[in-house]
Short mmCIF file of C-alpha atoms and ligand atoms in Angstrom, two decimals:
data_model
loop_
_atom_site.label_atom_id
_atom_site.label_comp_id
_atom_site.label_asym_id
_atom_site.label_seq_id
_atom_site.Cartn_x
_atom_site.Cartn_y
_atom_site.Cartn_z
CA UNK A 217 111.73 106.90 115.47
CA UNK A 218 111.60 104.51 112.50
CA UNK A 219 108.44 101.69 112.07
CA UNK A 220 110.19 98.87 113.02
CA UNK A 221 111.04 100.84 116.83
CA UNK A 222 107.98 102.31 116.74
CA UNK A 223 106.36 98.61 116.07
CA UNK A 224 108.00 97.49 119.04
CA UNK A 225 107.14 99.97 121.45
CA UNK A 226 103.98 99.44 120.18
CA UNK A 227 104.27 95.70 120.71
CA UNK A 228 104.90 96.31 124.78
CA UNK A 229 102.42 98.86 124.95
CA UNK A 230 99.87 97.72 123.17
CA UNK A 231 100.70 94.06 123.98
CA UNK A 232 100.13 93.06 120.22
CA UNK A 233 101.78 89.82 119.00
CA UNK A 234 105.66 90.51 117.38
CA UNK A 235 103.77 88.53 114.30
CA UNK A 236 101.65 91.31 113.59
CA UNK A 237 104.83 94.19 113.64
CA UNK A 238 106.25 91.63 111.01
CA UNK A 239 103.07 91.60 108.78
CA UNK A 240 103.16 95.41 108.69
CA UNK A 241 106.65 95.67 108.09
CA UNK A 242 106.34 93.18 105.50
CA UNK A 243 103.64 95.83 103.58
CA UNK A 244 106.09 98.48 104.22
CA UNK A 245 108.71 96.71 102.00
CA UNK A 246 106.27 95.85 99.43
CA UNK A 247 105.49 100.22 99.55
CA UNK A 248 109.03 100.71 99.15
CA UNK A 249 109.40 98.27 95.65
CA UNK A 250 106.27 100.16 94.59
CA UNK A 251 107.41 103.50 95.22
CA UNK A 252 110.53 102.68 93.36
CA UNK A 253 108.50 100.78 90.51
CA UNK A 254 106.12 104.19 90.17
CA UNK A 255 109.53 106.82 90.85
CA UNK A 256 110.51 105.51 87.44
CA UNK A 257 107.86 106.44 85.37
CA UNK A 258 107.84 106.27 81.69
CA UNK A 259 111.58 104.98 82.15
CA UNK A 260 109.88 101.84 83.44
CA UNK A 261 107.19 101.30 81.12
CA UNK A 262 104.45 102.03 83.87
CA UNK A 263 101.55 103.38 82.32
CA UNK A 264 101.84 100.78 79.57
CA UNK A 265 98.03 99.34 78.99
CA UNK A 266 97.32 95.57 78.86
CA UNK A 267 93.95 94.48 76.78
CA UNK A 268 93.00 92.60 80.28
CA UNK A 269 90.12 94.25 82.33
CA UNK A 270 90.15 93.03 86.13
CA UNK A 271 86.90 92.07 87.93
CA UNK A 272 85.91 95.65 88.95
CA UNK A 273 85.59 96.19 85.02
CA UNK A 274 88.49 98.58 84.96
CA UNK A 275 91.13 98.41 82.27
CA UNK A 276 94.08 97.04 83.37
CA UNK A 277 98.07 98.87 83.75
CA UNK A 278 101.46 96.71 83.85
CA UNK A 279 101.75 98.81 86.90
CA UNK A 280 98.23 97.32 88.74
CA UNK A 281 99.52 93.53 88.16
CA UNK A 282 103.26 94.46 89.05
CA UNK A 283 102.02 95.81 91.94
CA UNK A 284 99.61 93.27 93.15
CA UNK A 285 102.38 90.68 92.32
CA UNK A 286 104.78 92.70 94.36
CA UNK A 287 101.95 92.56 97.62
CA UNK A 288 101.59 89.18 97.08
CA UNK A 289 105.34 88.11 97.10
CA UNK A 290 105.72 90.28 100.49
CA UNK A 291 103.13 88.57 102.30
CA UNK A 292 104.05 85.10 101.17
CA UNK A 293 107.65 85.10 102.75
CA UNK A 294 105.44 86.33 106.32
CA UNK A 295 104.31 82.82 106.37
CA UNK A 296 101.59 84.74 108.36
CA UNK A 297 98.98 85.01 105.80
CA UNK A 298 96.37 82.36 105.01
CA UNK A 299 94.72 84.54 102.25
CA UNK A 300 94.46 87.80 100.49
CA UNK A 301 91.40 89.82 98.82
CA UNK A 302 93.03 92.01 95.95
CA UNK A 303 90.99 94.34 93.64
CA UNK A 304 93.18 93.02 90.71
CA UNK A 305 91.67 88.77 91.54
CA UNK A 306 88.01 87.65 91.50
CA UNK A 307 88.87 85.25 93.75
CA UNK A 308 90.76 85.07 96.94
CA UNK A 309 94.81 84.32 96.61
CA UNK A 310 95.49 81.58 99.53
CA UNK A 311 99.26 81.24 100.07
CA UNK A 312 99.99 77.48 100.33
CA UNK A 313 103.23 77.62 102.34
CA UNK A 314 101.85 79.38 105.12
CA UNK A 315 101.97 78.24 108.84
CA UNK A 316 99.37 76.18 110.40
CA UNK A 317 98.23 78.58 112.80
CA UNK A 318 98.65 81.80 110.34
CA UNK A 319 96.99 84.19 112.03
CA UNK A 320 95.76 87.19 109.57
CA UNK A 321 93.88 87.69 105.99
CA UNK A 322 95.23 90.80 104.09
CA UNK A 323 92.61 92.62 101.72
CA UNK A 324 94.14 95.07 99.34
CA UNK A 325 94.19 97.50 96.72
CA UNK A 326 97.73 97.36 94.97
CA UNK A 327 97.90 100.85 93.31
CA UNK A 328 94.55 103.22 94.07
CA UNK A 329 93.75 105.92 91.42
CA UNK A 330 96.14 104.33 89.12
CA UNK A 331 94.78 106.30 85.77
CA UNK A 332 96.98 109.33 87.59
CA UNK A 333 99.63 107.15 86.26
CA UNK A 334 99.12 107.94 82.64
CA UNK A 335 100.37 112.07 83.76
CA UNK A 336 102.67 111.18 86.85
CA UNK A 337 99.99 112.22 89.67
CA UNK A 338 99.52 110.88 93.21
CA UNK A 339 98.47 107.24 93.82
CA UNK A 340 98.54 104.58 96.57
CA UNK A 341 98.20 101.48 98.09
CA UNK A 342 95.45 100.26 100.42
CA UNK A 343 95.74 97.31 103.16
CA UNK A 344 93.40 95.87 105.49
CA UNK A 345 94.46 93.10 107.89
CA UNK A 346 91.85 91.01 109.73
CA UNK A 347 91.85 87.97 111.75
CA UNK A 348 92.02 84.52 109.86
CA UNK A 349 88.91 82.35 111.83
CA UNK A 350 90.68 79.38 113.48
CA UNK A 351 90.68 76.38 111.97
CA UNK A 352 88.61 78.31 108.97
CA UNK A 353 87.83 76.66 105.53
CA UNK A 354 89.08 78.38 102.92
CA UNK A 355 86.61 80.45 101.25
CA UNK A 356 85.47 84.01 100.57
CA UNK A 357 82.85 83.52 103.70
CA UNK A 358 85.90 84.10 105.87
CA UNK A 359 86.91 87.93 104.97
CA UNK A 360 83.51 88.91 105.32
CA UNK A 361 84.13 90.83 108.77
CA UNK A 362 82.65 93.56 110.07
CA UNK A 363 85.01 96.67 109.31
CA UNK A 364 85.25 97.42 113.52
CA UNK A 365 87.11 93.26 113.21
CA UNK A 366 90.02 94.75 111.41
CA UNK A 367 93.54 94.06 113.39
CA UNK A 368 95.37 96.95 111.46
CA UNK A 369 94.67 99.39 108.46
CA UNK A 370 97.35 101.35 106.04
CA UNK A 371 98.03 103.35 102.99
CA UNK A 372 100.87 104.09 101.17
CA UNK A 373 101.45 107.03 99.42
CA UNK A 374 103.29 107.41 96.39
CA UNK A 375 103.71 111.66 96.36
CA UNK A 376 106.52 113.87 96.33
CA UNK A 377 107.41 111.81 99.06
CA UNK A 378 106.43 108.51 100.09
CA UNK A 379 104.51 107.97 103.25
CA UNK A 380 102.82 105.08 105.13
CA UNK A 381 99.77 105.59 107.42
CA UNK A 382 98.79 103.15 109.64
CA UNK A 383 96.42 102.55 112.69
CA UNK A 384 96.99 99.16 114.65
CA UNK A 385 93.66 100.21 116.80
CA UNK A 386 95.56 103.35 118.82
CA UNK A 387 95.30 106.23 116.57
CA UNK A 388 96.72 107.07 113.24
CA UNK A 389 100.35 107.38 112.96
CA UNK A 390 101.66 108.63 109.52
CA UNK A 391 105.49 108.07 108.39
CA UNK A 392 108.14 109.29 105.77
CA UNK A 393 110.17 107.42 103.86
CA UNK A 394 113.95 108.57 104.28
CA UNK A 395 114.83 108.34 100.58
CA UNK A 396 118.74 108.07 102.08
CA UNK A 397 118.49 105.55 104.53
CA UNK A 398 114.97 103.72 103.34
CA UNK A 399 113.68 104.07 106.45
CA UNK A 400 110.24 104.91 107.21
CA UNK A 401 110.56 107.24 110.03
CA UNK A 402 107.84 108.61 112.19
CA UNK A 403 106.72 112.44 111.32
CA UNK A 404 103.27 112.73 112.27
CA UNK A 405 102.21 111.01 115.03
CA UNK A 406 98.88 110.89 116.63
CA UNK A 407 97.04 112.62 113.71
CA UNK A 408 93.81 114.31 114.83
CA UNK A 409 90.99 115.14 111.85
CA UNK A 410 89.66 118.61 113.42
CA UNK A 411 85.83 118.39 113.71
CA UNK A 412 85.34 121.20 110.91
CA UNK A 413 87.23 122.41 108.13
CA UNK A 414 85.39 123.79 105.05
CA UNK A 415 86.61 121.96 102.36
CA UNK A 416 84.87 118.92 100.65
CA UNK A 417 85.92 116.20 97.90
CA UNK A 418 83.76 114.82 95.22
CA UNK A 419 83.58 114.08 91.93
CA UNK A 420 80.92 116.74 90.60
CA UNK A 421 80.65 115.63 87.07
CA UNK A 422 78.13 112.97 88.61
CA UNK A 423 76.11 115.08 90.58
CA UNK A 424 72.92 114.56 88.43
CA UNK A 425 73.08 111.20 89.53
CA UNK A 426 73.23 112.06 92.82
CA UNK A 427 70.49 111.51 95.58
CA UNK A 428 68.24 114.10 97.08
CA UNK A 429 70.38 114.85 100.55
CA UNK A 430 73.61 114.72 98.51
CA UNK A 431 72.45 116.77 96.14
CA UNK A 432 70.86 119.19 98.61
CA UNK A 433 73.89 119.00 101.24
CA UNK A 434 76.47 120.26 98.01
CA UNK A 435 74.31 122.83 97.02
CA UNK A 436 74.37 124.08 100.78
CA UNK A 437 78.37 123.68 100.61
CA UNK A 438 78.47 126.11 97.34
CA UNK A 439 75.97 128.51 98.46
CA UNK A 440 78.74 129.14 100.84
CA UNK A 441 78.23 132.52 103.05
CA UNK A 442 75.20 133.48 101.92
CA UNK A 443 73.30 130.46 102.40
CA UNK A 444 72.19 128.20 105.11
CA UNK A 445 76.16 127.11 106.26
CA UNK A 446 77.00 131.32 106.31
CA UNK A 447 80.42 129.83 105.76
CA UNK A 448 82.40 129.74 102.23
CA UNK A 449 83.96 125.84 101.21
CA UNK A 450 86.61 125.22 99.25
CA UNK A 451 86.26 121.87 96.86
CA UNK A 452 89.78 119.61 95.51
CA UNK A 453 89.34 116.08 93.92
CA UNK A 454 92.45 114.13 93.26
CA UNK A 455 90.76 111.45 91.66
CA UNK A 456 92.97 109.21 93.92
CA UNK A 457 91.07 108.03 97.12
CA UNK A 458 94.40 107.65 98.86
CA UNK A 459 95.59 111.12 98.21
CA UNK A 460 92.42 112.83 98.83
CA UNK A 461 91.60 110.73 102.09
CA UNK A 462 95.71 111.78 103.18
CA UNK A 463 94.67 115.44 102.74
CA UNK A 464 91.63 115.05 105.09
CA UNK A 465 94.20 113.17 107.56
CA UNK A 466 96.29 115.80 107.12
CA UNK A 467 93.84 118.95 107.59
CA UNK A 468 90.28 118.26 107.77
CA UNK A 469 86.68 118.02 105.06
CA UNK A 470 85.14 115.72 104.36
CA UNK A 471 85.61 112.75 101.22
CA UNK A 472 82.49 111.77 99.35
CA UNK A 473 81.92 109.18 96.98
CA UNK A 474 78.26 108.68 97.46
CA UNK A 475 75.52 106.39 96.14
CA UNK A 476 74.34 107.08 92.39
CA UNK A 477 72.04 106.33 90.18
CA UNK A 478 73.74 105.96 86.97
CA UNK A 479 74.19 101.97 87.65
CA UNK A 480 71.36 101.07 89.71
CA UNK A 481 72.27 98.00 91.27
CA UNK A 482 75.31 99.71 92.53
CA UNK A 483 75.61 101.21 95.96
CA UNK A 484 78.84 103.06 95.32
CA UNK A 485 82.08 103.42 93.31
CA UNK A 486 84.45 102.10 96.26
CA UNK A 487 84.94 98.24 97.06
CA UNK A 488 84.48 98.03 100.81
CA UNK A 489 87.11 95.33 101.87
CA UNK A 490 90.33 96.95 100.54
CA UNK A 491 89.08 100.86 100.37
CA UNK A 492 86.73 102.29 102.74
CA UNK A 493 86.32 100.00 105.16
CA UNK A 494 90.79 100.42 105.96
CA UNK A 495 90.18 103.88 105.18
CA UNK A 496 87.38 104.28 108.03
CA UNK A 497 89.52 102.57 110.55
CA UNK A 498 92.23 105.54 109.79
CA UNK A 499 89.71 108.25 110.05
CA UNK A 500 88.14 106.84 112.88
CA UNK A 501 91.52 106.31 115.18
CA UNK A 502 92.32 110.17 113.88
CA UNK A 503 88.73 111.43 115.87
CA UNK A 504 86.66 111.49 112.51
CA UNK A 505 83.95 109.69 110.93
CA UNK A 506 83.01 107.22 108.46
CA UNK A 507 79.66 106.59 107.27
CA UNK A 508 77.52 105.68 104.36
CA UNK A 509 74.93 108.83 104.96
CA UNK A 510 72.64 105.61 106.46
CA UNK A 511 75.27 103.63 108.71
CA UNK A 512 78.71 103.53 110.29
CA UNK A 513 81.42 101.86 107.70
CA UNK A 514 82.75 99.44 109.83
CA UNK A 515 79.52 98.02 111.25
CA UNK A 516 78.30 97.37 107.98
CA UNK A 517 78.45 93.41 107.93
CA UNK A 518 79.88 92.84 104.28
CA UNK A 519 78.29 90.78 101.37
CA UNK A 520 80.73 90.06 98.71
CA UNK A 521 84.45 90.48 98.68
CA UNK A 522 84.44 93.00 95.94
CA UNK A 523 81.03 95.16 97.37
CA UNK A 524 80.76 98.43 96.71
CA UNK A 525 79.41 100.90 99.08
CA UNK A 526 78.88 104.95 99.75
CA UNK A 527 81.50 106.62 101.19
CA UNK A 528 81.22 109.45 103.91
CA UNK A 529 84.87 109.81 105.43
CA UNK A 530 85.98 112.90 107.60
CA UNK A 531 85.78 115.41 110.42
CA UNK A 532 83.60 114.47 112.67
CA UNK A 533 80.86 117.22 112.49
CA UNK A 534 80.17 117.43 108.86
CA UNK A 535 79.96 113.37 108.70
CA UNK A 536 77.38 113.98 111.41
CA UNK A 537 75.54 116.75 109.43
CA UNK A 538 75.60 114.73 106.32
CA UNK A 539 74.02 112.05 107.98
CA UNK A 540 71.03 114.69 109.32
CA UNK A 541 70.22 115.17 105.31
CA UNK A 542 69.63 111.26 104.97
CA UNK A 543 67.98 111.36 108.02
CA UNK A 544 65.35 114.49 106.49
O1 F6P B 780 89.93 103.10 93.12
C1 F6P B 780 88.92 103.90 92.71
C2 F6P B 780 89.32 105.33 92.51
O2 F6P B 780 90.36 105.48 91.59
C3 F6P B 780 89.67 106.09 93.79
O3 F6P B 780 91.03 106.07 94.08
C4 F6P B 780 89.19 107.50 93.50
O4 F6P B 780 88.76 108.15 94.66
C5 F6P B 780 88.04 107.27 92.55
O5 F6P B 780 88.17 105.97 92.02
C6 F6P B 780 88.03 108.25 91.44
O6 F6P B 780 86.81 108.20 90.83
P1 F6P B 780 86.41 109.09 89.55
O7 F6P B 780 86.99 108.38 88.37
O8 F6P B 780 84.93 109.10 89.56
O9 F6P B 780 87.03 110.44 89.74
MN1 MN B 781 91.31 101.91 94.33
#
């Protein structure tokens, strides 16, 4: 089955509007002329370095505006749209052609983990679609929704093959893009996180920044059979939240990017809107968790557009343990 049947059935079934399968097909094209943008590599100039830092403070790529532009022209000819969050703007895009009773906002990150670029690893895209208030004045007020609000949440990934991964609020479905026939066709529906699998993410050259139950919850990981787990983990770190969060989709652990102390005033590395807060939804509809170590993801009531937070992500009972070390 490719998305667009599958976005019908779903349509009937889940008696969501034929708007929304258009969005999400939309985002699927705009996937495809990334894919093909990141495919060429070198060849294409895509790991080419402009002197322009975006808001996040993070030097930007050719490939992060080409992408973002590439979003933003697929959601435009929706009509559907009233407004997008991107981590490449400060400021909300509002598309000024769109129809008067557009029903959606799109937050997004164009191309996640894109310093893989520089050596031809994995990265992604990240979407997040949420309802546009009625009658709503512009402003950045309006995409600050509770995570559990979201409509519909996706990645694509940009691996060996290219795959979408969606949730429109009944489980995660995950697709494959037929390099023949450009289709994306259904492979793995109904993905289910199992509740344990030994294996954990995170970025260990912080740890000294670390808090106290992260800290004390990896050194329980590492002390492996001989200490209090009496079970040995295995560690991989992609450096690309959409290809480490796909690997937990795919088989289980748990993804980590807590709080640190090396900038105070900073509650995380990951922007809520267009990261975890999409990324939770998947997790979620697969039967896992996502948490801050402190609170659910998508109950947190958001700030700022471009917020940062701690992120917990994976199968269910080691999301629940990690939470019993904030707890202590
Ligand atoms: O977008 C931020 C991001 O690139 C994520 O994709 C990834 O999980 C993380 O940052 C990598 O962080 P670090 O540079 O600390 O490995
Ligand atoms: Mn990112």
């Amino acid at each position: 089955m490719n998305l667009s049947d599958f976005l019908n059935q779903s349509c009937v079934t889940l008696s969501h509007s034929n708007q929304l399968s258009q969005l999400i097909l939309s985002i699927a094209e705009a996937g495809k002329q990334i894919a093909a943008l990141v495919a060429k590599g070198k060849l294409a100039g895509v790991s080419h370095h402009l002197d322009s830092i975006n808001v996040q403070g993070e030097a930007q790529m050719q490939l992060d505006i080409s992408s973002h532009d590439i979003f933003i022209n697929c959601l435009a000819a929706t009509k559907l749209v009233v407004g997008a969050v991107s981590e490449e703007l400060a400021s909300p895009h509002y598309f000024p052609d769109h129809l008067p009773d557009a029903p959606y906002l799109v937050c997004f990150d164009p191309l996640d983990g894109s310093s893989n670029v520089a050596f031809d690893g994995v990265v992604g895209s990240i979407f997040s679609i949420l309802p546009a208030p009625p009658n709503a004045v512009r402003s950045e007020e309006m995409f600050l929704q509770q995570g559990v609000h979201q409509i519909a949440a996706g990645y694509v990934l940009y691996g060996p093959a290219t795959m979408l991964v969606i949730s429109v609020g009944a489980g995660t479905h995950a697709f494959t893009l037929d390099p023949d026939t450009q289709a994306f066709e259904l492979t793995h529906p109904n993905l289910q996180i199992p509740a344990h699998y030994p294996e954990f993410a995170i970025n260990a050259s912080r740890q000294r920044y670390w808090e106290t139950p992260m800290q004390q919850y990896i050194a329980d990981c590492l002390a492996g059979e001989e200490g209090v787990r009496q079970c040995n983990f295995n560690m991989r770190w992609m450096a690309s939240m959409v290809a480490d969060v796909h690997r937990i989709l795919m088989r289980g652990g748990v993804f980590l990017y807590p709080k640190d102390n090396q900038v105070i005033d900073r509650a995380g590395r990951l922007r809520l809107l267009y990261e975890v807060s999409p990324m939770s939804m998947l997790i979620e509809q697969a039967g896992g968790k996502a948490s801050t170590g402190r609170a659910s993801v998508l109950d947190l009531y958001p700030s700022q557009i471009h917020q940062r937070v701690p992120a917990i992500l994976g199968s269910i009972n080691e999301v629940d343990l990690i939470e019993q070390y904030h707890q202590r």
